[in-house]
C-alpha atoms as an extended CHARMM CRD file, in Angstrom:
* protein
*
       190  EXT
         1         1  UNK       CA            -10.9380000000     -140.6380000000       87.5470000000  PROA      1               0.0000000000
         2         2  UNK       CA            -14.1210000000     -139.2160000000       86.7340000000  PROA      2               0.0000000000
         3         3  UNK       CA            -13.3060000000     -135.6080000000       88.2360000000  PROA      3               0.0000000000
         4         4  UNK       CA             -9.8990000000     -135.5070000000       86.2420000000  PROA      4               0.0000000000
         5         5  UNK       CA            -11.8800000000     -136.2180000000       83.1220000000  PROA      5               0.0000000000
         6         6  UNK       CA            -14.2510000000     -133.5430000000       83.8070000000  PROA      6               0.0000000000
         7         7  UNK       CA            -11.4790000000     -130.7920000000       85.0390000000  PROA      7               0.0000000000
         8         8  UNK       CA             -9.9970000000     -131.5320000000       81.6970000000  PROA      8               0.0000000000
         9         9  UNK       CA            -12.9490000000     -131.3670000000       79.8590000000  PROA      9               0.0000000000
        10        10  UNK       CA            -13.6820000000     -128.0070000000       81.6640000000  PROA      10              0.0000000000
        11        11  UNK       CA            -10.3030000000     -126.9120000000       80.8110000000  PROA      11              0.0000000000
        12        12  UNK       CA            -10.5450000000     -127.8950000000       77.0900000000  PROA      12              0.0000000000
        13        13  UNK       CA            -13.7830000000     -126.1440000000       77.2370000000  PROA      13              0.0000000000
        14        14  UNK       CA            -12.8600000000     -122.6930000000       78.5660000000  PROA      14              0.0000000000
        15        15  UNK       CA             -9.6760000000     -122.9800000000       75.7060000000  PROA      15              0.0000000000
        16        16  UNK       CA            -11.8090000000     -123.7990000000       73.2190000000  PROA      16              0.0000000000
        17        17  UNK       CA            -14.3570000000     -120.5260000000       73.9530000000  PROA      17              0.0000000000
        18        18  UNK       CA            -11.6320000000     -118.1270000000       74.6930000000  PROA      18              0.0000000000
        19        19  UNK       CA            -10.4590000000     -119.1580000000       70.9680000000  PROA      19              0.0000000000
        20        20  UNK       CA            -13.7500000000     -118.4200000000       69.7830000000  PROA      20              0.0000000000
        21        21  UNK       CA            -13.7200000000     -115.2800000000       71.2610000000  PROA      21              0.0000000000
        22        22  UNK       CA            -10.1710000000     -113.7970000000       69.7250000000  PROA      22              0.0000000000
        23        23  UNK       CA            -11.5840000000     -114.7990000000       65.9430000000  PROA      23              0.0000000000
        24        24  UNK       CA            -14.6060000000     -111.8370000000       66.4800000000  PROA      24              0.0000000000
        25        25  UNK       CA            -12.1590000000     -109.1410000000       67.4990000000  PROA      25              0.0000000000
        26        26  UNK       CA             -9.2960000000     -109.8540000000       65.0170000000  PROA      26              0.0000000000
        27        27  UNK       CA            -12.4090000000     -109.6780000000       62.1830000000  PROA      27              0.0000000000
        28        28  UNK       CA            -13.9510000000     -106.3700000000       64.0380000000  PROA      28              0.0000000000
        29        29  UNK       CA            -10.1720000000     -104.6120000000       63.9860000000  PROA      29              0.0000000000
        30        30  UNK       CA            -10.1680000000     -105.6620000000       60.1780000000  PROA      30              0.0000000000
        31        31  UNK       CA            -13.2870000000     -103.8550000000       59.7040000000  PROA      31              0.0000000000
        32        32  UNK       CA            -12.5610000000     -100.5780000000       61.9020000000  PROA      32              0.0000000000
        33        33  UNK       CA             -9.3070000000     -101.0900000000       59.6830000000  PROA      33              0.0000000000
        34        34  UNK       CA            -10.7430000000     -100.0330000000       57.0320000000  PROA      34              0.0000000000
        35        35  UNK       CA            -13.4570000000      -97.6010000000       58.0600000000  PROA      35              0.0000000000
        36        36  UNK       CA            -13.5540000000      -94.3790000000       56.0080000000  PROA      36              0.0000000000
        37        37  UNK       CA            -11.3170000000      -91.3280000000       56.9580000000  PROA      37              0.0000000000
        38        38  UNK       CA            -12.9710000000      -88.7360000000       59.4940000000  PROA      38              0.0000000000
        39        39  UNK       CA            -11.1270000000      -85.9240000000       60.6520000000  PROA      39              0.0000000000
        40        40  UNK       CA            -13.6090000000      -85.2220000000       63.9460000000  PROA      40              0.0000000000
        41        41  UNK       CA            -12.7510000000      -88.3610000000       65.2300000000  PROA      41              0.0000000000
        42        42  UNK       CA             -8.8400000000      -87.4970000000       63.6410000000  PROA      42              0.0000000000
        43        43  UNK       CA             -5.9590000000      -87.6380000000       66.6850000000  PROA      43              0.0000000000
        44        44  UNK       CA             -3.1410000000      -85.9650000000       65.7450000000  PROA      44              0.0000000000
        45        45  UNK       CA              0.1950000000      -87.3790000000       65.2580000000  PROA      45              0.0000000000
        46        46  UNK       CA              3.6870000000      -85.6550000000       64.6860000000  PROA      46              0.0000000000
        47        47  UNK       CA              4.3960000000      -83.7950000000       61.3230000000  PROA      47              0.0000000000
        48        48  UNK       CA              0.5190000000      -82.6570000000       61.1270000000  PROA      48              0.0000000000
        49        49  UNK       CA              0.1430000000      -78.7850000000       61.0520000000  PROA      49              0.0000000000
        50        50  UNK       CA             -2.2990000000      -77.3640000000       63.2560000000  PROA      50              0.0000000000
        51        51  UNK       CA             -4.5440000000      -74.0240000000       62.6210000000  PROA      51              0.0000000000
        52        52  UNK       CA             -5.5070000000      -72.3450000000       65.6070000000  PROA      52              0.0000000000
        53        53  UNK       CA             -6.8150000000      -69.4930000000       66.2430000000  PROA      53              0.0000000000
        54        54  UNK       CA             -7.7770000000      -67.5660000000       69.1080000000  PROA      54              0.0000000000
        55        55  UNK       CA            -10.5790000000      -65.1590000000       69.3770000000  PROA      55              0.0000000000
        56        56  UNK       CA             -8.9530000000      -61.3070000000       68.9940000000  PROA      56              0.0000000000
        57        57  UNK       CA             -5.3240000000      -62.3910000000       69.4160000000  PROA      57              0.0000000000
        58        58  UNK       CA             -3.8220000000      -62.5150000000       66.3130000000  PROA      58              0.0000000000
        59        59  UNK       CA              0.0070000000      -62.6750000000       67.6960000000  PROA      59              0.0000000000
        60        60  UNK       CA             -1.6610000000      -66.1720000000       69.2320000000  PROA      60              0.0000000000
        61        61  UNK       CA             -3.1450000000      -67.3210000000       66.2410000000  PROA      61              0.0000000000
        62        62  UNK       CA             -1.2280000000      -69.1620000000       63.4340000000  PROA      62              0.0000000000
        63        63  UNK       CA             -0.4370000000      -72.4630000000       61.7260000000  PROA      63              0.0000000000
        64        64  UNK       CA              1.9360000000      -74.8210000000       64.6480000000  PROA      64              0.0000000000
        65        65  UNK       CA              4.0660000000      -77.7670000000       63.2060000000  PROA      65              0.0000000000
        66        66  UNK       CA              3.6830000000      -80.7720000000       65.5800000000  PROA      66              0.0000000000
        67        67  UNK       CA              7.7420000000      -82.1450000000       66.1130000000  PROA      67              0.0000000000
        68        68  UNK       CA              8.6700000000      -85.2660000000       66.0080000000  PROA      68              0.0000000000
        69        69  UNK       CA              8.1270000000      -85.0400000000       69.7740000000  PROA      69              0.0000000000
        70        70  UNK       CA              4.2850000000      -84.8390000000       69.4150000000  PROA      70              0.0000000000
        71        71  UNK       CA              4.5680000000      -80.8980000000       70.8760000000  PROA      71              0.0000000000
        72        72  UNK       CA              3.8600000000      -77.2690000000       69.3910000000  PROA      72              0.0000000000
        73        73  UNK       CA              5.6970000000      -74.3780000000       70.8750000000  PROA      73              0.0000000000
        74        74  UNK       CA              2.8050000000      -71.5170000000       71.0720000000  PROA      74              0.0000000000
        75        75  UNK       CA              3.2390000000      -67.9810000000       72.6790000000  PROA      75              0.0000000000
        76        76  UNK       CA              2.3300000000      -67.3620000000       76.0280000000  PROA      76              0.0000000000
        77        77  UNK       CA              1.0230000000      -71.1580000000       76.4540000000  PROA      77              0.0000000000
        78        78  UNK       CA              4.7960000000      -72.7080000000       75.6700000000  PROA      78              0.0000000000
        79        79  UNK       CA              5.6180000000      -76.1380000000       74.8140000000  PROA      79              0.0000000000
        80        80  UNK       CA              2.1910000000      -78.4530000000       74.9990000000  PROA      80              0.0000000000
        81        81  UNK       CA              1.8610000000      -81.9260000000       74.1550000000  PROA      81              0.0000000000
        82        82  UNK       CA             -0.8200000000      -82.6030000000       71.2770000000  PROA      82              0.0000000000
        83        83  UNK       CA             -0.3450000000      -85.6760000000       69.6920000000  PROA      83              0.0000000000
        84        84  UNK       CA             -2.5920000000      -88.8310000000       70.2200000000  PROA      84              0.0000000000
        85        85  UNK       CA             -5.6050000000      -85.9570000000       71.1690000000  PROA      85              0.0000000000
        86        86  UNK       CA             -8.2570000000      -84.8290000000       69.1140000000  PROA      86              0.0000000000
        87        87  UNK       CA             -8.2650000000      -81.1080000000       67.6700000000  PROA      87              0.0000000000
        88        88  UNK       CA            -11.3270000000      -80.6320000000       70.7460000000  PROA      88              0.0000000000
        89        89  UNK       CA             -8.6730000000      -81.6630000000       73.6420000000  PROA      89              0.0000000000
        90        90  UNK       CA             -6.5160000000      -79.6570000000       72.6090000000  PROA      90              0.0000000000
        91        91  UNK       CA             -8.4100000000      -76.4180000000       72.1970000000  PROA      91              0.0000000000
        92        92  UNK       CA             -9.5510000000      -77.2020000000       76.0240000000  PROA      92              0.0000000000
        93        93  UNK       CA             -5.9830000000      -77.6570000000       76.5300000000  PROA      93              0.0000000000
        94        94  UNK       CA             -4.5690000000      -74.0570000000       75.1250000000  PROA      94              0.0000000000
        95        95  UNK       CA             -7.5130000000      -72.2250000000       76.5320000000  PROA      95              0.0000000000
        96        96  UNK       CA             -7.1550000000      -73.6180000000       80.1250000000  PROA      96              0.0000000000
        97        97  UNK       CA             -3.2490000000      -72.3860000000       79.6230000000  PROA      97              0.0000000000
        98        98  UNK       CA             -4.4740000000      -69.5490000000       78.1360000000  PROA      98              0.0000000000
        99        99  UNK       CA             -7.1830000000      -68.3440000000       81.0330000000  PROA      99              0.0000000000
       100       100  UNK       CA             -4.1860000000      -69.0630000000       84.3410000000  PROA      100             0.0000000000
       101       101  UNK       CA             -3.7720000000      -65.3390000000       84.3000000000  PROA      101             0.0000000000
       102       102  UNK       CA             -2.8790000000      -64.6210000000       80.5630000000  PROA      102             0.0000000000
       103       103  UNK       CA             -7.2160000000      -64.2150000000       79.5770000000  PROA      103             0.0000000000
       104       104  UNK       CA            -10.6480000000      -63.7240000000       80.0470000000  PROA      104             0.0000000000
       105       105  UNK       CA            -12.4680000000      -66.5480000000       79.0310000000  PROA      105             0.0000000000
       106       106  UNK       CA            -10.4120000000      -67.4690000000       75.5880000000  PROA      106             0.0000000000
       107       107  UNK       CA            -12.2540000000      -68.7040000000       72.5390000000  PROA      107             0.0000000000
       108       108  UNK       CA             -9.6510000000      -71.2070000000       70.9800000000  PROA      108             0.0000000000
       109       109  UNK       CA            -10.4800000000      -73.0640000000       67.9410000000  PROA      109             0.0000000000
       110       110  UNK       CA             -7.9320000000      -76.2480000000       66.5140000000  PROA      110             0.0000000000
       111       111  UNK       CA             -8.2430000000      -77.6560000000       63.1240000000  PROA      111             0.0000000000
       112       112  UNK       CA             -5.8970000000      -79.8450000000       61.0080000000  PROA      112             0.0000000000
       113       113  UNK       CA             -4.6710000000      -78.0130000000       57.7850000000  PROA      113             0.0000000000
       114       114  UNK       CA             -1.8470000000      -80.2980000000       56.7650000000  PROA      114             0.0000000000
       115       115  UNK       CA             -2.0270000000      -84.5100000000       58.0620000000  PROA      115             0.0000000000
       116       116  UNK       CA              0.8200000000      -86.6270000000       57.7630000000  PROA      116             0.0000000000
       117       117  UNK       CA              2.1050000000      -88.0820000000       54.7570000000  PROA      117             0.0000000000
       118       118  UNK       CA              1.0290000000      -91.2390000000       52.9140000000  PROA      118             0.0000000000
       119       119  UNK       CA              3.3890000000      -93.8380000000       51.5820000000  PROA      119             0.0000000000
       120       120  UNK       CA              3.4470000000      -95.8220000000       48.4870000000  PROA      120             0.0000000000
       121       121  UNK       CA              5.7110000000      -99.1300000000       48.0220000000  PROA      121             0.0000000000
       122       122  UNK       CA              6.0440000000     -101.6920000000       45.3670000000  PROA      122             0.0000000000
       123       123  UNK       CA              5.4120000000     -101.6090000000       41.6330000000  PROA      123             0.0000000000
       124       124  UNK       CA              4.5960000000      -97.9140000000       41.1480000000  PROA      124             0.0000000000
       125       125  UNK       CA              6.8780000000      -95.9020000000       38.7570000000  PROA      125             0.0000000000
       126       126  UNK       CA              7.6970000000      -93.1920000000       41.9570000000  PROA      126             0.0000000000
       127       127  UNK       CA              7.6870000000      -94.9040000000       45.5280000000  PROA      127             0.0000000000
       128       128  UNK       CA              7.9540000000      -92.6990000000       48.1630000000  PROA      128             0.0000000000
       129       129  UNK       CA              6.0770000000      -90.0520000000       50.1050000000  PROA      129             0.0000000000
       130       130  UNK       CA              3.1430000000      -88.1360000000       49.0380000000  PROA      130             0.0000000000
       131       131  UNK       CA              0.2590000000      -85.6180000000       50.4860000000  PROA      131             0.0000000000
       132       132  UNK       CA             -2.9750000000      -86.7390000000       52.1120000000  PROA      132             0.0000000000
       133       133  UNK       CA             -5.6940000000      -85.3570000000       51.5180000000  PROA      133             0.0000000000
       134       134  UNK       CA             -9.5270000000      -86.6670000000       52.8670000000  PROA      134             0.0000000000
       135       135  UNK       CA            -11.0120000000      -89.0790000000       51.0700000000  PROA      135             0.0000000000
       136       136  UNK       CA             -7.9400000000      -89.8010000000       48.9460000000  PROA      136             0.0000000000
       137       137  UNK       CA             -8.3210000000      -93.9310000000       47.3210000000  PROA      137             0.0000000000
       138       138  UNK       CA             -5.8950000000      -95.8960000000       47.0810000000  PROA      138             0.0000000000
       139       139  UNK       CA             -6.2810000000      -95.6290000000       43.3860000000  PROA      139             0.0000000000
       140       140  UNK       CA             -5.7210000000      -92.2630000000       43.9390000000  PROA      140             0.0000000000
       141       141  UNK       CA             -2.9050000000      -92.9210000000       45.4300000000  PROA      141             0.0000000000
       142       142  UNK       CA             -1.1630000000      -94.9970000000       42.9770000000  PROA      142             0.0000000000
       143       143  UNK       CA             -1.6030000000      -92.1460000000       40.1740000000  PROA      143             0.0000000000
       144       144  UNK       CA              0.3670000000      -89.6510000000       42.3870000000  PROA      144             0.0000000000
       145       145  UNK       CA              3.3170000000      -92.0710000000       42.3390000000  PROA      145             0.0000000000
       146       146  UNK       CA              3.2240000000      -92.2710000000       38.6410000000  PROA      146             0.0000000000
       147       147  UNK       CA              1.4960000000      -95.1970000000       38.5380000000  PROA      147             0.0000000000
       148       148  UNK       CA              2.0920000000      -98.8330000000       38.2860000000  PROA      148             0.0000000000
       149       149  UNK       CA              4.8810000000     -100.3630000000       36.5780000000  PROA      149             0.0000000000
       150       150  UNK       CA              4.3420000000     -102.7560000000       33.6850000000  PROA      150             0.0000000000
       151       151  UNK       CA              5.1690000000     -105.3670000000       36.5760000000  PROA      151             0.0000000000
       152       152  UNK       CA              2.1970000000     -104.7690000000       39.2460000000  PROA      152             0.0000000000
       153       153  UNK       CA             -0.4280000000     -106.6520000000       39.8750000000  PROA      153             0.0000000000
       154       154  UNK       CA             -3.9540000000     -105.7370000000       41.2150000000  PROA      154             0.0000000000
       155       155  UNK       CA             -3.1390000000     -106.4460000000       44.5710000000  PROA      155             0.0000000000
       156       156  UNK       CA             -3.0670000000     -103.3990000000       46.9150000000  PROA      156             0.0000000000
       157       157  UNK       CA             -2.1470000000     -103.6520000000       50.2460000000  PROA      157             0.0000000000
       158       158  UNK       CA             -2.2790000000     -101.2230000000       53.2290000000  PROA      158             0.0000000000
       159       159  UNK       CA             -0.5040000000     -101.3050000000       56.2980000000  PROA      159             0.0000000000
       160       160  UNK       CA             -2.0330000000      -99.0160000000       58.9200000000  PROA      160             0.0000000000
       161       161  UNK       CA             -1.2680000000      -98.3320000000       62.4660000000  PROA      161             0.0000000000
       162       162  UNK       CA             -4.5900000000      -98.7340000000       64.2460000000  PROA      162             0.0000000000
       163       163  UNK       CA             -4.9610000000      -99.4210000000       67.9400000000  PROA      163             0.0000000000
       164       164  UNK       CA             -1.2960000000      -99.1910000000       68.6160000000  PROA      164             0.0000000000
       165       165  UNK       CA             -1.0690000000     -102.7080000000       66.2510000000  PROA      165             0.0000000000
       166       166  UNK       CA              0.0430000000     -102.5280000000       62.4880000000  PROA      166             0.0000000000
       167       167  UNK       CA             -2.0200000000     -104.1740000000       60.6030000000  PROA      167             0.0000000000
       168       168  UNK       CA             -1.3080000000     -105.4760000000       56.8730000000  PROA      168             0.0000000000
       169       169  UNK       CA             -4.5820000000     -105.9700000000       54.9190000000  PROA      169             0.0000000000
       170       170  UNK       CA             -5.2250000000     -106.6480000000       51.3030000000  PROA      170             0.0000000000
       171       171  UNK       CA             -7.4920000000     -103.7910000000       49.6200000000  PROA      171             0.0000000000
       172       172  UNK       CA             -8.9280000000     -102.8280000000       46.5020000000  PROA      172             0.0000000000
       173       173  UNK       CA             -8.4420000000      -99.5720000000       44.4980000000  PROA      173             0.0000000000
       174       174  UNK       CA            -11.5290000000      -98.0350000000       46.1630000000  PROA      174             0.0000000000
       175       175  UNK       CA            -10.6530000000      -98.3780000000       49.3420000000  PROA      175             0.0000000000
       176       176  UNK       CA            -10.4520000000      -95.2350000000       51.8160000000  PROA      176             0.0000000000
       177       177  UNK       CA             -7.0990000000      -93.9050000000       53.4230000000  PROA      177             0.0000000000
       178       178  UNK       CA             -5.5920000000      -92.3770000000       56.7400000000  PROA      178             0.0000000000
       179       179  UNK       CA             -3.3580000000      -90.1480000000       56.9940000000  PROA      179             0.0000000000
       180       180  UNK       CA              0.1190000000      -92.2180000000       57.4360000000  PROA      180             0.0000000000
       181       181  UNK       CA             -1.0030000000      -95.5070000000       55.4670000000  PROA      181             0.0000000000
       182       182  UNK       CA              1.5340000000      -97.4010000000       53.8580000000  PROA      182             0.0000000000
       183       183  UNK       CA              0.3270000000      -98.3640000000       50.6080000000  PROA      183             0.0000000000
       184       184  UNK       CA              2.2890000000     -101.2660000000       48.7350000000  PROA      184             0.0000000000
       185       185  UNK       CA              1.8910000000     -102.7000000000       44.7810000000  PROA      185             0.0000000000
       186       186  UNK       CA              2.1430000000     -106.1950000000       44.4530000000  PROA      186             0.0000000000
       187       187  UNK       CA              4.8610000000     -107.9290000000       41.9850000000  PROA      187             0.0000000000
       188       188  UNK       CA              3.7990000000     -110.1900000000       39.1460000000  PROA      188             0.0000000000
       189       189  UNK       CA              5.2210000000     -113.2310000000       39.0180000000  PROA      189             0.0000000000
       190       190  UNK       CA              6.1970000000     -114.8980000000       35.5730000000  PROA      190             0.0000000000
């Protein structure tokens, strides 16, 4: 009876701690959440537009649309999958391309000129889609769409897709955005 009791109580044990463990992460993804905008650690998604330019080729250098298929089409280099890399993995991409018989050691440099859009929900007098730019608030935000209606409340809230997981968090005006957050208004309720 006595080893029953104390499987159990092992059992109940290693629930109990594996619990414990999930509460830490759900609060650390809440934080990284809302961590500000940096566009060196950016990874580019479809609809960003691309800069790149490579050293003395100007028929290779230009601004590149990334599809809805997460590709640019470039000269010479073809179709090449971008999105979900960072502007650094792809320049190693293109110039590795770019060096199989095409050139000598190619300087390539990526940047991001245009990010994906931001969306704004809710009580604002103009939902809908709107430019990001970096550090952008969501105050900031909520003036591009007109601002609020005579119905909104203060409570902003951002949905975000981080880690492959949307998230849906309440923030304040001063919070930081990312390219591609949803930002909704809040309805009063009389």
């Amino acid at each position: 009876m006595t080893s029953r009791f104390s499987a159990a109580l092992l059992c109940g044990l290693l629930l109990l701690c594996m619990g414990c463990a999930s509460a830490p992460d759900k609060q650390q993804s809440a934080i990284a959440l809302l961590q500000p905008f940096s566009a060196s650690g950016y990874l580019i998604s479809p609809t960003d537009t691309l800069r790149i330019d490579v050293y003395r080729e100007q028929d290779l250098s230009g601004n590149y649309y990334v599809d809805p298929s997460g590709t640019i089409n470039m000269p010479l280099v073809g179709r090449i999958g971008v999105a979900g890399e960072s502007a650094e993995t792809v320049e190693r991409k293109i110039a590795l391309t770019l060096s199989r018989g095409y050139l000598v050691d190619p300087d390539v440099r990526v940047s991001v000129i245009k990010f994906r859009p931001i969306y704004i929900t809710g009580e604002v007098k103009k939902p809908g889609e709107y430019p990001f730019t970096p550090g952008m608030t969501v105050q900031q935000a909520i003036v591009l769409a007109g601002g609020e209606t005579r119905f909104a409340t203060d409570k902003y809230y951002l949905q975000r897709n981080y880690a492959a997981e949307n998230r849906r968090v309440r923030v304040n005006g001063i919070s930081l955005l990312y390219p591609g957050d949803i930002i909704s208004v809040g309805e009063r309720l009389f």
